[in-house]
Coordinates of C-alpha atoms in Angstrom, one line a residue:
M1 CA -5.5 64.4 -29.4
T2 CA -7.7 61.8 -27.8
G3 CA -10.3 60.5 -30.2
Y4 CA -9.3 63.0 -32.9
S5 CA -10.5 62.5 -36.5
Q6 CA -10.0 64.7 -39.6
P7 CA -13.1 65.4 -41.5
H8 CA -13.9 63.7 -44.9
P9 CA -12.1 65.2 -48.0
G10 CA -14.4 67.5 -49.7
N11 CA -15.3 65.5 -52.8
W12 CA -15.4 61.8 -51.5
H13 CA -19.1 61.6 -51.8
M14 CA -19.2 62.8 -55.5
A15 CA -20.8 60.7 -58.2
V16 CA -18.6 58.2 -60.1
R17 CA -15.4 60.1 -61.0
P18 CA -12.1 59.2 -62.7
T19 CA -9.0 58.0 -60.7
P20 CA -5.5 59.6 -61.2
L21 CA -4.6 56.7 -63.4
H22 CA -7.8 57.0 -65.6
P23 CA -6.2 58.8 -68.5
R24 CA -3.7 56.0 -69.1
M25 CA -6.4 53.3 -68.6
A26 CA -8.7 55.0 -71.1
E27 CA -5.8 55.3 -73.6
A28 CA -5.2 51.5 -73.3
S29 CA -8.8 50.4 -73.4
R30 CA -10.1 48.6 -76.5
T31 CA -13.5 47.9 -75.0
N32 CA -14.7 51.1 -73.3
Q33 CA -16.2 49.0 -70.6
W34 CA -16.1 50.6 -67.2
S35 CA -17.5 49.9 -63.7
Q36 CA -17.3 51.7 -60.4
R37 CA -15.8 51.0 -57.0
L38 CA -16.3 53.3 -54.0
G39 CA -17.3 56.1 -56.4
W40 CA -14.4 55.8 -58.7
T41 CA -14.5 54.8 -62.4
V42 CA -12.3 51.7 -63.1
P43 CA -12.0 49.6 -66.2
E44 CA -14.0 46.4 -66.3
V45 CA -12.2 45.0 -69.3
I46 CA -9.3 46.6 -71.2
D47 CA -8.6 44.0 -74.0
T48 CA -10.2 40.6 -73.6
H49 CA -10.7 38.3 -70.6
E50 CA -8.4 35.7 -72.2
A51 CA -5.6 38.0 -73.2
E52 CA -5.5 39.8 -69.8
H53 CA -5.6 36.5 -67.8
A54 CA -2.8 35.1 -69.9
T55 CA -0.7 38.2 -69.4
L56 CA -1.2 38.0 -65.6
R57 CA -0.1 34.4 -65.5
T58 CA 2.9 34.7 -67.9
R59 CA 4.1 38.3 -67.9
C60 CA 3.2 41.4 -66.0
T61 CA 0.0 43.4 -65.6
L62 CA -0.8 46.9 -64.3
A63 CA -4.1 47.5 -62.4
D64 CA -5.6 50.6 -61.0
R65 CA -5.8 49.8 -57.3
T66 CA -6.8 53.4 -56.2
P67 CA -10.5 52.6 -55.5
L68 CA -9.7 51.6 -51.9
A69 CA -10.6 53.5 -48.8
T70 CA -7.3 54.5 -47.1
Y71 CA -7.0 55.9 -43.6
R72 CA -4.0 57.4 -41.9
F73 CA -3.5 56.8 -38.1
N74 CA -1.0 58.5 -35.9
G75 CA -0.4 59.1 -32.3
P76 CA 1.1 57.1 -29.3
D77 CA -1.9 54.8 -29.0
T78 CA -2.2 53.8 -32.6
A79 CA -0.9 50.3 -32.1
A80 CA -3.3 49.7 -29.2
C81 CA -6.2 51.2 -31.2
L82 CA -5.6 48.9 -34.2
N83 CA -5.2 45.9 -31.9
R84 CA -8.6 46.8 -30.4
L85 CA -10.2 47.3 -33.9
A86 CA -8.6 44.4 -35.8
G87 CA -8.7 41.0 -34.0
G88 CA -6.2 41.7 -31.2
C89 CA -3.2 41.9 -33.7
G90 CA -3.9 44.8 -36.1
G91 CA -1.2 46.9 -34.4
N92 CA 1.5 44.2 -34.4
V93 CA 3.2 45.7 -37.4
S94 CA 6.8 46.8 -37.5
V95 CA 8.2 49.7 -39.5
G96 CA 8.5 48.6 -43.1
G97 CA 5.9 45.9 -42.7
S98 CA 2.2 45.1 -43.3
R99 CA -0.4 42.5 -42.5
H100 CA -3.9 41.4 -43.5
V101 CA -6.5 42.2 -40.8
A102 CA -10.1 41.7 -40.1
L103 CA -12.3 44.4 -38.4
C104 CA -15.4 43.3 -36.7
D105 CA -18.4 44.8 -35.0
D106 CA -19.4 44.1 -31.4
G107 CA -21.3 41.1 -32.5
G108 CA -18.3 39.6 -34.3
A109 CA -19.7 40.2 -37.9
L110 CA -17.1 41.4 -40.3
V111 CA -16.9 45.0 -41.1
A112 CA -14.1 44.5 -43.7
D113 CA -10.9 42.7 -44.2
G114 CA -8.0 45.0 -45.1
I115 CA -4.4 45.8 -44.9
V116 CA -2.4 47.7 -42.2
M117 CA 0.9 49.2 -43.3
R118 CA 3.5 51.1 -41.5
P119 CA 5.8 53.0 -43.8
D120 CA 7.5 54.9 -41.0
I121 CA 7.6 55.0 -37.2
A122 CA 4.9 57.7 -36.9
T123 CA 2.5 56.6 -39.7
W124 CA 0.1 53.7 -40.1
L125 CA -2.1 53.2 -43.1
L126 CA -5.3 51.2 -43.2
T127 CA -6.8 50.3 -46.5
L128 CA -10.2 48.8 -46.8
P129 CA -12.6 47.8 -49.6
V130 CA -15.4 49.9 -47.9
R131 CA -15.8 53.4 -46.5
A132 CA -15.8 53.3 -42.8
F133 CA -14.6 56.8 -41.7
D134 CA -17.5 57.4 -39.3
W135 CA -17.2 54.0 -37.7
L136 CA -13.4 54.4 -37.3
S137 CA -13.9 58.0 -35.9
L138 CA -16.1 56.5 -33.1
A139 CA -13.7 53.6 -32.6
V140 CA -10.7 55.9 -31.8
E141 CA -12.5 57.6 -28.9
G142 CA -10.5 57.2 -25.7
F143 CA -7.2 56.6 -27.5
E144 CA -4.3 59.0 -28.0
C145 CA -4.7 58.5 -31.7
A146 CA -5.9 60.5 -34.8
V147 CA -7.6 59.0 -37.9
E148 CA -7.7 60.8 -41.2
D149 CA -9.3 59.8 -44.5
V150 CA -6.6 60.2 -47.1
S151 CA -8.3 58.2 -49.9
D152 CA -8.2 61.2 -52.2
Q153 CA -4.5 61.9 -51.7
I154 CA -3.1 58.5 -52.7
A155 CA -3.0 56.7 -56.0
T156 CA -2.2 53.0 -56.1
L157 CA -0.9 51.0 -59.0
G158 CA -0.9 47.2 -58.8
V159 CA 2.0 45.5 -60.6
E160 CA 1.4 41.7 -60.8
G161 CA 2.7 38.6 -62.6
P162 CA 5.8 36.4 -62.8
A163 CA 7.7 39.3 -64.4
S164 CA 6.5 42.1 -62.0
C165 CA 9.8 42.2 -60.0
A166 CA 11.9 42.3 -63.2
T167 CA 9.7 45.0 -64.8
L168 CA 10.0 47.2 -61.6
L169 CA 13.8 46.6 -61.4
S170 CA 14.0 47.7 -65.1
A171 CA 12.1 50.9 -64.2
G172 CA 14.6 51.9 -61.5
F173 CA 12.9 50.4 -58.4
A174 CA 16.2 49.2 -56.9
G175 CA 16.3 46.6 -54.2
L176 CA 13.0 45.0 -54.8
E177 CA 14.4 41.6 -55.3
A178 CA 15.2 41.4 -51.6
L179 CA 11.7 42.6 -50.5
R180 CA 10.0 39.8 -48.6
P181 CA 6.2 39.2 -48.8
G182 CA 4.4 41.7 -46.8
A183 CA 7.4 44.1 -46.6
L184 CA 7.5 47.6 -48.0
R185 CA 10.0 50.2 -48.9
I186 CA 9.9 53.9 -49.6
L187 CA 11.7 54.8 -52.9
K188 CA 12.4 58.0 -54.7
I189 CA 11.7 57.7 -58.4
G190 CA 12.6 60.9 -60.2
Q191 CA 10.9 63.5 -58.0
A192 CA 8.2 61.2 -56.8
Q193 CA 8.1 59.3 -53.4
V194 CA 6.7 55.9 -53.8
V195 CA 5.8 53.4 -51.1
V196 CA 6.3 50.0 -52.6
A197 CA 4.7 47.0 -50.8
R198 CA 5.2 43.4 -51.9
R199 CA 1.5 42.6 -51.7
S200 CA -0.6 41.0 -54.4
A201 CA -4.4 41.4 -54.8
T202 CA -4.5 38.0 -56.4
A203 CA -2.1 36.0 -54.0
G204 CA 0.5 35.8 -56.7
L205 CA 3.9 37.6 -57.1
G206 CA 2.9 41.3 -57.1
Y207 CA 3.6 44.8 -55.8
E208 CA 1.5 47.8 -54.8
L209 CA 2.9 51.2 -55.6
R210 CA 1.4 54.1 -53.6
M211 CA 2.2 57.6 -54.5
A212 CA 0.7 61.2 -54.5
V213 CA -2.1 61.5 -57.0
D214 CA -0.1 64.1 -59.0
D215 CA 2.7 61.5 -59.4
A216 CA 0.5 58.7 -60.7
V217 CA 0.7 59.2 -64.4
F218 CA 4.5 59.7 -64.2
I219 CA 5.0 56.5 -62.3
F220 CA 2.6 54.6 -64.7
D221 CA 4.6 55.8 -67.7
R222 CA 7.9 55.1 -66.1
V223 CA 7.0 51.5 -65.4
R224 CA 5.5 50.9 -68.9
R225 CA 8.4 52.6 -70.8
D226 CA 11.4 51.4 -68.8
G227 CA 9.9 47.9 -68.2
A228 CA 8.9 47.6 -71.9
F229 CA 11.0 44.4 -72.3
W230 CA 8.6 42.6 -70.2
R231 CA 5.5 44.1 -72.0
P232 CA 3.5 45.1 -69.0
Q233 CA -0.2 45.5 -69.9
P234 CA -3.1 47.2 -68.1
V235 CA -6.0 44.9 -67.0
G236 CA -9.5 45.4 -65.8
E237 CA -11.5 44.5 -62.7
A238 CA -13.0 41.4 -64.3
T239 CA -9.5 39.8 -64.6
L240 CA -8.6 40.7 -60.9
R241 CA -11.9 39.2 -59.8
L242 CA -11.1 35.9 -61.7
A243 CA -7.6 35.8 -60.3
R244 CA -8.8 36.4 -56.8
L245 CA -11.3 33.6 -57.2
E246 CA -8.6 31.2 -58.5
A247 CA -6.7 32.1 -55.4
G248 CA -9.7 31.3 -53.2
L249 CA -9.8 34.9 -51.8
I250 CA -12.9 36.5 -50.6
H251 CA -14.4 39.8 -52.1
E252 CA -16.6 42.3 -50.3
G253 CA -19.9 42.5 -52.0
A254 CA -19.8 38.8 -53.0
E255 CA -18.7 36.6 -50.2
Y256 CA -19.7 39.0 -47.5
T257 CA -21.4 42.4 -47.1
T258 CA -20.0 44.8 -44.6
A259 CA -21.6 44.6 -41.2
L260 CA -22.1 48.4 -41.4
I261 CA -25.0 47.9 -43.9
A262 CA -25.8 44.2 -44.0
D263 CA -29.1 42.7 -42.9
P264 CA -28.8 40.7 -39.7
D265 CA -29.2 37.3 -41.5
A266 CA -26.5 38.3 -44.2
R267 CA -23.8 39.2 -41.6
R268 CA -20.8 36.8 -41.5
S269 CA -17.9 36.5 -39.1
P270 CA -14.3 36.0 -39.9
L271 CA -14.7 32.3 -38.6
E272 CA -17.5 31.7 -41.1
L273 CA -15.4 33.2 -44.0
G274 CA -12.3 31.3 -43.2
L275 CA -10.3 34.2 -41.8
G276 CA -9.8 32.8 -38.3
A277 CA -6.1 33.2 -38.8
L278 CA -6.4 36.9 -38.7
L279 CA -7.7 36.8 -35.2
D280 CA -5.8 36.4 -31.9
L281 CA -8.5 35.2 -29.5
S282 CA -6.0 34.9 -26.7
V283 CA -6.1 38.7 -26.5
T284 CA -9.3 39.4 -24.6
H285 CA -9.9 43.1 -25.3
F286 CA -10.8 43.7 -29.0
T287 CA -14.0 44.5 -30.7
G288 CA -16.2 41.3 -31.2
H289 CA -14.0 39.1 -29.0
S290 CA -16.8 37.7 -26.8
A291 CA -19.1 36.8 -29.8
L292 CA -16.2 35.3 -31.7
T293 CA -15.0 33.3 -28.8
A294 CA -18.5 31.8 -28.3
Q295 CA -18.8 31.0 -31.9
R296 CA -15.4 29.3 -31.8
Q297 CA -16.6 27.2 -28.9
H298 CA -20.0 26.2 -30.3
G299 CA -18.9 26.2 -34.0
P300 CA -19.9 28.7 -36.8
E301 CA -23.4 28.4 -38.3
R302 CA -22.2 29.1 -41.8
A303 CA -19.1 28.1 -43.8
L304 CA -17.4 29.3 -47.0
I305 CA -16.4 26.4 -49.2
G306 CA -14.6 25.9 -52.5
L307 CA -16.3 24.0 -55.2
E308 CA -15.5 22.4 -58.5
I309 CA -18.6 22.1 -60.8
E310 CA -19.0 19.4 -63.4
G311 CA -19.1 20.5 -67.0
D312 CA -18.0 23.8 -68.6
I313 CA -21.1 26.0 -68.4
R314 CA -21.9 28.3 -65.6
P315 CA -24.8 27.3 -63.3
Q316 CA -28.1 29.0 -64.1
T317 CA -28.8 30.1 -60.6
N318 CA -26.6 30.6 -57.4
M319 CA -28.7 28.1 -55.4
L320 CA -26.7 25.2 -53.8
M321 CA -28.7 22.0 -53.2
A322 CA -28.4 18.9 -51.1
D323 CA -31.2 16.2 -50.8
N324 CA -33.5 18.6 -52.9
K325 CA -33.1 21.3 -50.3
T326 CA -31.4 24.7 -50.7
V327 CA -28.5 24.6 -48.3
G328 CA -26.5 27.6 -49.5
R329 CA -25.6 29.9 -52.5
L330 CA -22.7 30.4 -54.8
T331 CA -21.1 33.7 -54.1
S332 CA -18.6 33.7 -56.9
V333 CA -18.4 31.3 -59.9
E334 CA -16.4 31.4 -63.1
W335 CA -14.7 29.3 -65.7
S336 CA -11.0 29.2 -64.7
P337 CA -8.5 29.2 -67.6
A338 CA -5.8 28.1 -65.0
C339 CA -7.8 25.2 -63.6
K340 CA -9.6 24.3 -66.8
R341 CA -12.9 23.9 -65.0
I342 CA -15.8 25.8 -63.4
I343 CA -14.8 26.8 -59.8
A344 CA -16.9 28.6 -57.2
L345 CA -17.0 29.9 -53.7
A346 CA -20.2 29.1 -51.8
D347 CA -21.8 30.1 -48.5
I348 CA -23.4 27.1 -46.9
D349 CA -25.2 25.9 -43.8
A350 CA -22.5 24.3 -41.7
G351 CA -24.9 21.6 -40.7
A352 CA -25.2 20.5 -44.4
L353 CA -21.4 19.8 -44.7
G354 CA -22.1 16.2 -43.7
N355 CA -23.8 15.8 -47.0
A356 CA -20.9 17.3 -48.9
R357 CA -20.8 14.5 -51.5
D358 CA -24.3 15.3 -52.6
L359 CA -24.0 19.0 -53.4
Q360 CA -25.6 20.1 -56.6
V361 CA -26.3 23.2 -58.7
F362 CA -28.7 23.9 -61.5
A363 CA -27.4 23.8 -65.1
P364 CA -29.0 26.1 -67.8
G365 CA -32.2 24.3 -68.8
G366 CA -32.9 22.7 -65.5
P367 CA -30.7 19.6 -64.9
L368 CA -28.6 19.3 -61.7
L369 CA -24.9 19.2 -61.9
S370 CA -22.5 17.8 -59.2
A371 CA -20.6 20.2 -57.1
R372 CA -17.6 18.8 -55.3
I373 CA -15.9 20.4 -52.3
V374 CA -12.2 21.1 -52.9
P375 CA -9.5 22.9 -50.8
R376 CA -8.5 26.4 -51.6
P377 CA -6.6 28.0 -53.4
F378 CA -7.9 26.4 -56.6
Y379 CA -4.6 27.7 -58.2
R380 CA -1.3 28.4 -56.5
C381 CA 1.3 30.8 -57.9
E382 CA 4.8 29.1 -57.5
T383 CA 6.7 32.4 -57.2
A384 CA 4.3 34.1 -54.8
R385 CA 6.6 33.7 -51.8
R386 CA 10.1 33.3 -53.2
T387 CA 12.7 35.9 -52.3
P388 CA 14.2 36.8 -54.7
P389 CA 11.4 36.0 -57.0
D390 CA 12.0 34.4 -60.4
A391 CA 12.2 36.9 -63.3
Q392 CA 9.9 34.7 -65.5

C-alpha cells in the first residue's frame, strides 16, 4: 500500500454543478444570486447582507459548506505522513478530534490551510479550500498510507450562531452541549450517519455536519423543522466572507493564492500570514522546514495586518500607501455591521511597518484616508469556546 492513491472521482472536473444541498438553498433564495467554489454552485446571497449577518450574530444560520476538497487517508503511516505534510503536527490528532493545519511546499510557501479530522481510529479526513490531489498523491510516496479524493461523496452543512447548539439539540443531535471546540462525534439521525464537528468557519459558535450526499436534504430538513423555534436561516457566501473578515481569518484567493499555482512573487508563507502557531519548527522533518526556519531567523519579508479605515465608504483601490509610496495592498475590505466601521486585511512590506502610523488608502474621488493597524480579531464571539455554550 506504499504511496497508494485512489483516482479522482469521475465528475470532479465538470463545469459548475449543484451541491447536494442546492435544492434547499434554491428554495430559500430570494435573490437568485449564485457563485462557484471548486466547481460547485453556491448561493452568494440568499436574502440580504444585513438580514443574514444579523441572523448569524443573534440566532442560527445554515450554510452549504460542501464546496471543500476532502481527502481520506488511511494506513499505518498516516500520522507520520500528515506530520510531514502539515508543519510537523498535522498527524497529532486523537480519535474524535480535529485541528487546523498548514500545508507548505519545499520553499515554505503555503499550499493551503485546512482541517485534519479523525472520526475513527482508522480514518483521517483532510479538508482544503483548494484541489490538491495530485500533489498529495506524490507526497504519500514512501509511506504506508493511502489517499483518496472523497469530495463527491460527502455533503457538509455549517450550522452557526449563538443558537446553533440549541437548534441541533432540538433536532435530535444529543450530547452536543458537552462537545468541546475542535472535538467531533458520530451520531445516528434517523437512518443517516452524521459526523458532527464543533468547528466554525467564522470563529464563532458553530458546528459542521458531514454526511453522505444522499442524506444531505434529509438532515437539512430535520434541522430546519425540529429546530424551528430558533428560526435557523440559510445564508450565502457573502455573509460567510464578511464574518470571516470580522474574525480576522484568512481566505484562499484573497489573502493568499495556493503555492500550487501562484507566481513566485505572490507566494506567502504561514509566517507571513500569521499562521506560525500551526507549525512545530522543533520537528525537523516536514515539508518546507528549512525555508521556514530560515525565515523565522531572518524575519518574514511580508506581513498580514488588520486595519481600521476612517470614514464609512470602501476605498477606491486596494493600494496601501506610506510616505506617498505603495507599500502593500488590501486583500479583503468591508463595512462591518458588528464593528460599525470599515475593516480590512492587508498584505504589507514588513519593512514598512515602522511607518505604521502613516498608512493611507485612496477614497473614492482621490483623497487619502487614514488606515490604522489594529489587532485581530476585529470582532470576538463570546460563546465561541464556552462548553456548554449558551443557548442564546
